C-alpha cells in the first residue's frame, strides 16, 4: 500500500510541476525547470498570459513573445512584468539539446487579497 501511495505521489507531483508548460519541443523532449516555479503572479487583476519562449542550451530564456489569442486582455505594464517573470525562468542545461528549444508557458494572474 505504501508503494502504491509513493508511485501515485511521484506521478501527481511530476504532472503538477509541468502544469503550466503548455507545449512545444521543450515539453515533448522532457526538459524540466532547473528552479521550480509556481507560474503565478499576484496582481490587481485576474487572468492568464501565454508566452512562447525560446531557451538556449544553458537553460536561459532568450526570447519571450506574448500569444494574444490565448491571453487575457491586460495592461501593458502588467505584460512587461509578466515578460520579466518568464525571462527569469531557468531550465535544465545540456549540450544534447538543440541550440534553441521552444515552448509555450501560461502565467496565471491572481488577484491580491485586500488588507
The first five atom37 places (N, CA, C, CB, O) and aatype in JSON, in Angstrom:
{
  "aatype": [20, 20, 20, 20, 20, 20, 20, 20, 20, 20, 20, 20, 20, 20, 20, 20, 20, 20, 20, 20, 20, 20, 20, 20, 20, 20, 20, 20, 20, 20, 20, 20, 20, 20, 20, 20, 20, 20, 20, 20, 20, 20, 20, 20, 20, 20, 20, 20, 20, 20, 20, 20, 20, 20, 20, 20, 20, 20, 20, 20, 20, 20, 20, 20, 20, 20, 20, 20, 20, 20, 20, 20, 20, 20, 20, 20, 20, 20, 20, 20, 20, 20, 20, 20, 20, 20, 20, 20, 20, 20, 20, 20, 20, 20, 20, 20, 20, 20, 20, 20, 20, 20, 20, 20, 20, 20, 20, 20, 20, 20, 20, 20, 20, 20, 20],
  "atom_mask": [
    [1, 1, 1, 1, 1],
    [1, 1, 1, 1, 1],
    [1, 1, 1, 1, 1],
    [1, 1, 1, 1, 1],
    [1, 1, 1, 1, 1],
    [1, 1, 1, 1, 1],
    [1, 1, 1, 1, 1],
    [1, 1, 1, 1, 1],
    [1, 1, 1, 1, 1],
    [1, 1, 1, 1, 1],
    [1, 1, 1, 1, 1],
    [1, 1, 1, 1, 1],
    [1, 1, 1, 1, 1],
    [1, 1, 1, 1, 1],
    [1, 1, 1, 1, 1],
    [1, 1, 1, 1, 1],
    [1, 1, 1, 1, 1],
    [1, 1, 1, 1, 1],
    [1, 1, 1, 1, 1],
    [1, 1, 1, 1, 1],
    [1, 1, 1, 1, 1],
    [1, 1, 1, 1, 1],
    [1, 1, 1, 1, 1],
    [1, 1, 1, 1, 1],
    [1, 1, 1, 1, 1],
    [1, 1, 1, 1, 1],
    [1, 1, 1, 1, 1],
    [1, 1, 1, 1, 1],
    [1, 1, 1, 1, 1],
    [1, 1, 1, 1, 1],
    [1, 1, 1, 1, 1],
    [1, 1, 1, 1, 1],
    [1, 1, 1, 1, 1],
    [1, 1, 1, 1, 1],
    [1, 1, 1, 1, 1],
    [1, 1, 1, 1, 1],
    [1, 1, 1, 1, 1],
    [1, 1, 1, 1, 1],
    [1, 1, 1, 1, 1],
    [1, 1, 1, 1, 1],
    [1, 1, 1, 1, 1],
    [1, 1, 1, 1, 1],
    [1, 1, 1, 1, 1],
    [1, 1, 1, 1, 1],
    [1, 1, 1, 1, 1],
    [1, 1, 1, 1, 1],
    [1, 1, 1, 1, 1],
    [1, 1, 1, 1, 1],
    [1, 1, 1, 1, 1],
    [1, 1, 1, 1, 1],
    [1, 1, 1, 1, 1],
    [1, 1, 1, 1, 1],
    [1, 1, 1, 1, 1],
    [1, 1, 1, 1, 1],
    [1, 1, 1, 1, 1],
    [1, 1, 1, 1, 1],
    [1, 1, 1, 1, 1],
    [1, 1, 1, 1, 1],
    [1, 1, 1, 1, 1],
    [1, 1, 1, 1, 1],
    [1, 1, 1, 1, 1],
    [1, 1, 1, 1, 1],
    [1, 1, 1, 1, 1],
    [1, 1, 1, 1, 1],
    [1, 1, 1, 1, 1],
    [1, 1, 1, 1, 1],
    [1, 1, 1, 1, 1],
    [1, 1, 1, 1, 1],
    [1, 1, 1, 1, 1],
    [1, 1, 1, 1, 1],
    [1, 1, 1, 1, 1],
    [1, 1, 1, 1, 1],
    [1, 1, 1, 1, 1],
    [1, 1, 1, 1, 1],
    [1, 1, 1, 1, 1],
    [1, 1, 1, 1, 1],
    [1, 1, 1, 1, 1],
    [1, 1, 1, 1, 1],
    [1, 1, 1, 1, 1],
    [1, 1, 1, 1, 1],
    [1, 1, 1, 1, 1],
    [1, 1, 1, 1, 1],
    [1, 1, 1, 1, 1],
    [1, 1, 1, 1, 1],
    [1, 1, 1, 1, 1],
    [1, 1, 1, 1, 1],
    [1, 1, 1, 1, 1],
    [1, 1, 1, 1, 1],
    [1, 1, 1, 1, 1],
    [1, 1, 1, 1, 1],
    [1, 1, 1, 1, 1],
    [1, 1, 1, 1, 1],
    [1, 1, 1, 1, 1],
    [1, 1, 1, 1, 1],
    [1, 1, 1, 1, 1],
    [1, 1, 1, 1, 1],
    [1, 1, 1, 1, 1],
    [1, 1, 1, 1, 1],
    [1, 1, 1, 1, 1],
    [1, 1, 1, 1, 1],
    [1, 1, 1, 1, 1],
    [1, 1, 1, 1, 1],
    [1, 1, 1, 1, 1],
    [1, 1, 1, 1, 1],
    [1, 1, 1, 1, 1],
    [1, 1, 1, 1, 1],
    [1, 1, 1, 1, 1],
    [1, 1, 1, 1, 1],
    [1, 1, 1, 1, 1],
    [1, 1, 1, 1, 1],
    [1, 1, 1, 1, 1],
    [1, 1, 1, 1, 1],
    [1, 1, 1, 1, 1],
    [1, 1, 1, 1, 1],
    [1, 1, 1, 1, 1]
  ],
  "atom_positions": [
    [[0.82, -1.19, 0.0], [0.0, 0.0, 0.0], [0.87, 1.26, 0.0], [-0.93, -0.01, 1.2], [0.56, 2.23, -0.69]],
    [[1.96, 1.24, 0.78], [2.85, 2.39, 0.82], [3.51, 2.62, -0.53], [3.92, 2.2, 1.9], [3.71, 3.76, -0.95]],
    [[3.85, 1.53, -1.21], [4.48, 1.64, -2.53], [3.51, 2.28, -3.51], [4.95, 0.25, -3.04], [3.9, 3.14, -4.3]],
    [[2.26, 1.86, -3.48], [1.25, 2.41, -4.37], [1.07, 3.91, -4.11], [-0.09, 1.67, -4.19], [0.97, 4.69, -5.05]],
    [[1.02, 4.3, -2.85], [0.9, 5.7, -2.5], [2.11, 6.5, -3.0], [0.75, 5.86, -0.98], [1.95, 7.6, -3.53]],
    [[3.3, 5.94, -2.84], [4.52, 6.61, -3.29], [4.51, 6.81, -4.8], [5.76, 5.8, -2.87], [4.83, 7.9, -5.29]],
    [[4.14, 5.78, -5.55], [4.09, 5.87, -7.01], [3.07, 6.92, -7.44], [3.74, 4.5, -7.64], [3.34, 7.73, -8.32]],
    [[1.9, 6.91, -6.81], [0.88, 7.9, -7.12], [1.38, 9.31, -6.84], [-0.4, 7.62, -6.31], [1.17, 10.22, -7.65]],
    [[2.05, 9.5, -5.71], [2.56, 10.82, -5.33], [3.59, 11.33, -6.33], [3.18, 10.78, -3.95], [3.54, 12.49, -6.74]],
    [[4.5, 10.48, -6.73], [5.52, 10.87, -7.7], [4.87, 11.27, -9.02], [6.53, 9.73, -7.93], [5.23, 12.29, -9.6]],
    [[3.94, 10.47, -9.5], [3.24, 10.79, -10.76], [2.47, 12.1, -10.65], [2.29, 9.65, -11.14], [2.51, 12.91, -11.56]],
    [[1.78, 12.3, -9.54], [0.99, 13.51, -9.35], [1.88, 14.75, -9.34], [0.19, 13.43, -8.06], [1.59, 15.72, -10.04]],
    [[2.94, 14.74, -8.55], [3.78, 15.92, -8.43], [4.58, 16.19, -9.7], [4.72, 15.76, -7.27], [4.88, 17.35, -9.99]],
    [[4.94, 15.18, -10.46], [5.63, 15.43, -11.72], [4.68, 16.05, -12.73], [6.24, 14.13, -12.28], [5.11, 16.83, -13.57]],
    [[3.39, 15.71, -12.67], [2.4, 16.31, -13.55], [2.14, 17.75, -13.15], [1.09, 15.51, -13.53], [2.05, 18.62, -14.01]],
    [[2.0, 18.01, -11.87], [1.72, 19.35, -11.39], [2.87, 20.3, -11.7], [1.46, 19.33, -9.89], [2.63, 21.47, -12.02]],
    [[4.1, 19.84, -11.63], [5.24, 20.72, -11.87], [5.3, 21.2, -13.31], [6.52, 20.01, -11.52], [5.91, 22.23, -13.59]],
    [[4.68, 20.47, -14.24], [4.68, 20.9, -15.64], [3.31, 21.4, -16.07], [5.11, 19.77, -16.54], [3.04, 21.51, -17.27]],
    [[2.44, 21.71, -15.13], [1.07, 22.06, -15.46], [0.97, 23.3, -16.33], [0.28, 22.27, -14.2], [0.05, 23.4, -17.14]],
    [[1.89, 24.24, -16.2], [1.8, 25.47, -16.97], [2.75, 25.51, -18.16], [2.08, 26.64, -16.08], [2.77, 26.5, -18.9]],
    [[3.53, 24.47, -18.36], [4.29, 24.33, -19.6], [3.34, 23.68, -20.58], [5.63, 23.48, -19.39], [3.06, 22.48, -20.49]],
    [[2.83, 24.46, -21.53], [1.69, 24.02, -22.33], [2.05, 23.22, -23.57], [0.91, 25.2, -22.74], [1.25, 22.38, -23.99]],
    [[3.19, 23.42, -24.14], [3.52, 22.68, -25.35], [4.83, 23.14, -25.93], [2.42, 22.83, -26.37], [5.5, 24.02, -25.39]],
    [[5.2, 22.52, -27.04], [6.45, 22.85, -27.71], [7.45, 21.71, -27.62], [7.04, 24.1, -27.12], [7.24, 20.74, -26.89]],
    [[8.53, 21.85, -28.36], [9.57, 20.82, -28.39], [10.21, 20.6, -27.03], [10.63, 21.18, -29.41], [10.56, 19.48, -26.67]],
    [[10.36, 21.66, -26.28], [10.97, 21.56, -24.95], [10.17, 20.61, -24.06], [11.07, 22.95, -24.29], [10.75, 19.8, -23.34]],
    [[8.85, 20.7, -24.11], [7.98, 19.84, -23.3], [8.0, 18.42, -23.85], [6.54, 20.38, -23.27], [8.05, 17.46, -23.08]],
    [[7.96, 18.27, -25.18], [7.95, 16.94, -25.8], [9.2, 16.15, -25.45], [7.82, 17.07, -27.31], [9.15, 14.93, -25.28]],
    [[10.33, 16.84, -25.35], [11.59, 16.16, -25.05], [11.84, 16.0, -23.55], [12.74, 16.91, -25.68], [12.86, 15.44, -23.15]],
    [[10.92, 16.48, -22.72], [11.01, 16.26, -21.28], [11.99, 17.15, -20.54], [11.38, 14.87, -21.04], [12.42, 16.81, -19.44]],
    [[12.34, 18.28, -21.13], [13.26, 19.2, -20.44], [12.51, 19.87, -19.29], [13.83, 20.26, -21.43], [11.4, 20.37, -19.48]],
    [[13.12, 19.89, -18.13], [12.45, 20.39, -16.93], [13.04, 21.72, -16.49], [12.57, 19.37, -15.8], [14.11, 22.14, -16.93]],
    [[12.3, 22.38, -15.61], [12.79, 23.6, -15.0], [13.92, 23.27, -14.02], [11.65, 24.36, -14.28], [13.81, 22.31, -13.26]],
    [[14.99, 24.06, -14.04], [16.08, 23.86, -13.09], [15.67, 24.38, -11.72], [17.36, 24.58, -13.58], [16.07, 23.83, -10.69]],
    [[14.88, 25.44, -11.71], [14.37, 26.02, -10.47], [12.85, 25.98, -10.54], [14.9, 27.49, -10.26], [12.27, 26.6, -11.43]],
    [[12.18, 25.27, -9.63], [10.72, 25.18, -9.69], [10.05, 26.55, -9.63], [10.21, 24.31, -8.54], [10.55, 27.47, -8.99]],
    [[8.91, 26.66, -10.31], [8.17, 27.91, -10.36], [6.69, 27.63, -10.2], [8.44, 28.66, -11.68], [6.21, 26.57, -10.59]],
    [[5.96, 28.58, -9.62], [4.52, 28.43, -9.45], [3.75, 28.86, -10.69], [4.06, 29.24, -8.25], [2.58, 28.51, -10.83]],
    [[4.37, 29.62, -11.59], [3.71, 30.18, -12.77], [2.53, 31.04, -12.37], [3.26, 29.06, -13.71], [1.51, 31.07, -13.07]],
    [[2.65, 31.74, -11.24], [1.57, 32.58, -10.73], [2.14, 33.94, -10.35], [0.86, 31.92, -9.52], [3.2, 34.03, -9.73]],
    [[1.4, 34.99, -10.73], [1.75, 36.35, -10.33], [0.56, 36.93, -9.57], [2.13, 37.24, -11.56], [-0.58, 36.79, -10.02]],
    [[0.81, 37.57, -8.45], [-0.24, 38.19, -7.66], [-0.32, 39.66, -8.03], [0.01, 38.0, -6.13], [0.59, 40.44, -7.71]],
    [[-1.4, 40.03, -8.69], [-1.56, 41.38, -9.23], [-2.92, 41.95, -8.84], [-1.41, 41.37, -10.76], [-3.64, 41.36, -8.03]],
    [[-3.26, 43.09, -9.42], [-4.54, 43.75, -9.12], [-5.68, 43.24, -10.0], [-4.4, 45.25, -9.29], [-6.81, 43.69, -9.86]],
    [[-5.39, 42.32, -10.89], [-6.4, 41.77, -11.79], [-6.23, 40.27, -11.92], [-6.32, 42.45, -13.18], [-5.19, 39.71, -11.55]],
    [[-7.25, 39.61, -12.45], [-7.18, 38.17, -12.68], [-7.1, 37.89, -14.18], [-8.4, 37.44, -12.06], [-7.54, 38.71, -14.99]],
    [[-6.55, 36.75, -14.53], [-6.47, 36.36, -15.93], [-5.3, 35.42, -16.15], [-6.33, 37.59, -16.82], [-4.8, 34.79, -15.22]],
    [[-4.89, 35.34, -17.41], [-3.76, 34.48, -17.77], [-3.05, 35.09, -18.97], [-4.24, 33.03, -18.08], [-3.67, 35.71, -19.83]],
    [[-1.75, 34.89, -19.01], [-0.93, 35.34, -20.13], [-0.15, 34.14, -20.63], [0.03, 36.52, -19.71], [0.44, 33.4, -19.85]],
    [[-0.15, 33.95, -21.95], [0.59, 32.85, -22.55], [1.74, 33.43, -23.37], [-0.34, 31.96, -23.44], [1.54, 34.33, -24.19]],
    [[2.93, 32.91, -23.12], [4.13, 33.34, -23.84], [4.75, 32.17, -24.58], [5.16, 33.96, -22.86], [4.69, 31.03, -24.12]],
    [[5.34, 32.46, -25.73], [6.16, 31.49, -26.46], [7.6, 31.82, -26.12], [5.89, 31.53, -28.04], [8.08, 32.92, -26.4]],
    [[8.29, 30.86, -25.52], [9.66, 31.07, -25.06], [10.66, 30.35, -25.95], [9.82, 30.62, -23.63], [10.36, 29.31, -26.53]],
    [[11.84, 30.92, -26.04], [12.97, 30.27, -26.67], [14.04, 30.11, -25.6], [13.5, 31.1, -27.91], [14.41, 31.07, -24.93]],
    [[14.55, 28.87, -25.45], [15.51, 28.54, -24.39], [16.79, 28.02, -25.03], [14.92, 27.49, -23.4], [16.74, 27.14, -25.89]],
    [[17.94, 28.56, -24.62], [19.21, 28.11, -25.19], [19.74, 26.88, -24.45], [20.25, 29.24, -25.15], [19.09, 26.38, -23.52]],
    [[20.9, 26.4, -24.85], [21.48, 25.18, -24.27], [21.86, 25.33, -22.8], [22.69, 24.76, -25.05], [21.92, 24.35, -22.07]],
    [[22.12, 26.56, -22.38], [22.49, 26.78, -20.98], [21.27, 26.8, -20.06], [23.27, 28.08, -20.83], [21.41, 26.84, -18.84]],
    [[20.07, 26.79, -20.64], [18.84, 26.8, -19.86], [18.25, 28.18, -19.67], [19.09, 26.2, -18.53], [17.23, 28.34, -19.0]],
    [[18.87, 29.19, -20.26], [18.41, 30.56, -20.13], [17.33, 30.86, -21.16], [19.59, 31.55, -20.28], [17.44, 30.46, -22.32]],
    [[16.28, 31.56, -20.73], [15.23, 32.0, -21.66], [15.78, 33.21, -22.41], [13.88, 32.35, -20.9], [16.11, 34.23, -21.8]],
    [[15.87, 33.1, -23.74], [16.46, 34.17, -24.54], [15.42, 35.03, -25.24], [17.38, 33.59, -25.56], [15.74, 36.14, -25.68]],
    [[14.2, 34.54, -25.36], [13.16, 35.29, -26.06], [11.8, 34.93, -25.47], [13.19, 35.0, -27.58], [11.56, 33.78, -25.1]],
    [[10.92, 35.92, -25.39], [9.56, 35.7, -24.89], [8.59, 36.55, -25.71], [9.44, 36.04, -23.37], [8.68, 37.78, -25.7]],
    [[7.68, 35.89, -26.4], [6.67, 36.58, -27.2], [5.29, 36.24, -26.66], [6.78, 36.2, -28.72], [4.97, 35.07, -26.45]],
    [[4.47, 37.26, -26.43], [3.12, 37.02, -25.94], [2.27, 36.44, -27.07], [2.49, 38.33, -25.38], [2.43, 36.81, -28.23]],
    [[1.36, 35.54, -26.71], [0.4, 34.98, -27.67], [-0.95, 35.6, -27.33], [0.36, 33.38, -27.63], [-1.63, 35.11, -26.43]],
    [[-1.35, 36.67, -28.03], [-2.55, 37.41, -27.64], [-3.84, 36.6, -27.74], [-2.67, 38.63, -28.49], [-4.78, 36.84, -26.98]],
    [[-3.91, 35.65, -28.67], [-5.13, 34.86, -28.86], [-5.43, 33.99, -27.65], [-5.0, 33.98, -30.11], [-6.59, 33.66, -27.4]],
    [[-4.42, 33.61, -26.9], [-4.59, 32.72, -25.76], [-4.49, 33.46, -24.42], [-3.57, 31.61, -25.81], [-4.57, 32.83, -23.36]],
    [[-4.3, 34.77, -24.47], [-4.09, 35.55, -23.25], [-5.28, 36.45, -22.96], [-2.81, 36.39, -23.37], [-6.03, 36.82, -23.86]],
    [[-5.44, 36.81, -21.68], [-6.46, 37.78, -21.28], [-5.99, 39.16, -21.71], [-6.71, 37.73, -19.73], [-4.8, 39.4, -21.88]],
    [[-6.95, 40.06, -21.88], [-6.59, 41.45, -22.19], [-6.15, 42.12, -20.9], [-7.78, 42.22, -22.85], [-6.92, 42.24, -19.95]],
    [[-4.89, 42.55, -20.88], [-4.33, 43.17, -19.69], [-3.52, 44.39, -20.09], [-3.45, 42.17, -18.89], [-3.23, 44.59, -21.27]],
    [[-3.16, 45.19, -19.12], [-2.42, 46.42, -19.38], [-0.99, 46.12, -19.83], [-2.41, 47.3, -18.14], [-0.44, 45.06, -19.56]],
    [[-0.41, 47.09, -20.52], [0.97, 46.95, -20.99], [1.96, 46.82, -19.83], [1.34, 48.14, -21.86], [2.86, 45.99, -19.91]],
    [[1.84, 47.62, -18.76], [2.78, 47.43, -17.65], [2.74, 46.02, -17.06], [2.49, 48.45, -16.55], [3.77, 45.48, -16.66]],
    [[1.56, 45.43, -17.0], [1.43, 44.07, -16.48], [2.07, 43.07, -17.45], [-0.04, 43.71, -16.24], [2.67, 42.08, -17.02]],
    [[1.93, 43.31, -18.75], [2.59, 42.45, -19.74], [4.1, 42.51, -19.58], [2.19, 42.87, -21.17], [4.78, 41.49, -19.7]],
    [[4.62, 43.69, -19.3], [6.07, 43.85, -19.12], [6.53, 43.1, -17.87], [6.44, 45.35, -19.01], [7.57, 42.44, -17.9]],
    [[5.78, 43.19, -16.77], [6.14, 42.46, -15.55], [6.09, 40.95, -15.78], [5.2, 42.85, -14.39], [6.95, 40.21, -15.29]],
    [[5.08, 40.49, -16.53], [4.98, 39.05, -16.83], [6.14, 38.61, -17.71], [3.63, 38.73, -17.51], [6.68, 37.52, -17.52]],
    [[6.52, 39.44, -18.68], [7.65, 39.11, -19.56], [8.94, 39.01, -18.75], [7.8, 40.16, -20.68], [9.75, 38.11, -18.97]],
    [[9.13, 39.93, -17.82], [10.31, 39.88, -16.94], [10.3, 38.6, -16.12], [10.34, 41.12, -16.01], [11.35, 37.99, -15.91]],
    [[9.13, 38.2, -15.65], [8.98, 36.96, -14.87], [9.41, 35.75, -15.69], [7.52, 36.79, -14.4], [10.19, 34.92, -15.21]],
    [[8.91, 35.62, -16.93], [9.24, 34.44, -17.73], [10.69, 34.46, -18.22], [8.3, 34.33, -18.93], [11.29, 33.41, -18.41]],
    [[11.25, 35.65, -18.43], [12.66, 35.73, -18.83], [13.58, 35.27, -17.69], [13.02, 37.15, -19.25], [14.73, 34.93, -17.94]],
    [[13.08, 35.26, -16.47], [13.86, 34.81, -15.32], [13.79, 33.31, -15.07], [13.4, 35.52, -14.1], [14.49, 32.81, -14.19]],
    [[12.97, 32.58, -15.83], [12.89, 31.13, -15.66], [14.19, 30.47, -16.11], [11.69, 30.56, -16.45], [14.83, 30.93, -17.05]],
    [[14.58, 29.4, -15.44], [15.79, 28.64, -15.79], [15.4, 27.18, -16.03], [16.87, 28.74, -14.68], [14.67, 26.58, -15.25]],
    [[15.91, 26.62, -17.13], [15.66, 25.24, -17.48], [16.94, 24.43, -17.36], [15.07, 25.13, -18.9], [18.03, 24.99, -17.22]],
    [[16.81, 23.11, -17.43], [17.97, 22.22, -17.36], [18.95, 22.55, -18.48], [17.54, 20.73, -17.43], [18.54, 22.63, -19.64]],
    [[20.24, 22.74, -18.16], [21.23, 22.93, -19.22], [21.63, 21.58, -19.81], [22.47, 23.67, -18.67], [21.45, 20.54, -19.18]],
    [[22.17, 21.61, -21.01], [22.65, 20.38, -21.63], [23.11, 20.61, -23.05], [21.58, 19.31, -21.6], [22.45, 21.32, -23.81]],
    [[24.23, 20.01, -23.42], [24.74, 20.16, -24.78], [24.01, 19.27, -25.77], [26.23, 19.85, -24.82], [24.14, 19.45, -26.98]],
    [[23.23, 18.31, -25.28], [22.49, 17.42, -26.18], [21.16, 18.03, -26.63], [22.23, 16.09, -25.49], [20.46, 17.45, -27.46]],
    [[20.82, 19.21, -26.1], [19.61, 19.9, -26.54], [19.92, 20.74, -27.77], [19.03, 20.8, -25.4], [21.08, 21.09, -28.0]],
    [[18.89, 21.08, -28.57], [19.13, 21.96, -29.72], [19.6, 23.34, -29.26], [17.85, 22.08, -30.58], [19.48, 23.7, -28.09]],
    [[20.13, 24.12, -30.2], [20.63, 25.44, -29.85], [19.53, 26.29, -29.22], [21.21, 26.15, -31.09], [19.77, 27.01, -28.25]],
    [[18.32, 26.22, -29.77], [17.17, 26.92, -29.2], [15.98, 25.99, -29.14], [16.83, 28.19, -30.02], [15.55, 25.46, -30.16]],
    [[15.46, 25.8, -27.95], [14.27, 24.99, -27.68], [13.1, 25.95, -27.51], [14.46, 24.07, -26.41], [13.27, 27.03, -26.94]],
    [[11.92, 25.59, -28.01], [10.77, 26.46, -27.83], [9.69, 25.78, -27.02], [10.21, 26.89, -29.18], [9.55, 24.55, -27.05]],
    [[8.93, 26.59, -26.29], [7.78, 26.07, -25.53], [6.79, 27.21, -25.31], [8.23, 25.46, -24.17], [7.1, 28.38, -25.54]],
    [[5.6, 26.84, -24.87], [4.59, 27.82, -24.5], [4.35, 27.7, -23.0], [3.26, 27.6, -25.3], [4.23, 26.6, -22.46]],
    [[4.29, 28.85, -22.35], [4.13, 28.91, -20.9], [2.93, 29.79, -20.57], [5.42, 29.45, -20.21], [2.75, 30.86, -21.14]],
    [[2.1, 29.3, -19.64], [0.94, 30.07, -19.19], [1.22, 30.6, -17.79], [-0.36, 29.19, -19.2], [1.53, 29.84, -16.87]],
    [[1.1, 31.92, -17.63], [1.27, 32.57, -16.34], [-0.12, 32.96, -15.84], [2.22, 33.81, -16.44], [-0.83, 33.72, -16.5]],
    [[-0.49, 32.46, -14.67], [-1.79, 32.79, -14.08], [-1.67, 34.06, -13.26], [-2.31, 31.63, -13.2], [-0.74, 34.23, -12.47]],
    [[-2.63, 34.96, -13.47], [-2.69, 36.19, -12.7], [-3.77, 36.02, -11.64], [-2.98, 37.43, -13.61], [-4.93, 35.76, -11.96]],
    [[-3.4, 36.17, -10.4], [-4.32, 36.0, -9.28], [-4.45, 37.35, -8.58], [-3.83, 34.9, -8.29], [-3.46, 38.02, -8.31]],
    [[-5.69, 37.72, -8.3], [-5.93, 39.0, -7.64], [-5.43, 38.96, -6.21], [-7.43, 39.35, -7.68], [-5.71, 38.02, -5.46]],
    [[-4.68, 40.01, -5.83], [-4.16, 40.11, -4.47], [-5.31, 40.29, -3.49], [-3.16, 41.28, -4.35], [-6.29, 40.98, -3.79]],
    [[-5.19, 39.69, -2.34], [-6.2, 39.86, -1.29], [-6.07, 41.26, -0.69], [-6.05, 38.77, -0.18], [-4.97, 41.71, -0.39]],
    [[-7.2, 41.93, -0.52], [-7.19, 43.26, 0.1], [-6.96, 43.13, 1.59], [-8.51, 44.01, -0.18], [-7.46, 42.21, 2.24]],
    [[-6.21, 44.07, 2.13], [-5.91, 44.02, 3.57], [-6.93, 44.81, 4.34], [-4.52, 44.56, 3.85], [-6.84, 44.89, 5.57]]
  ]
}
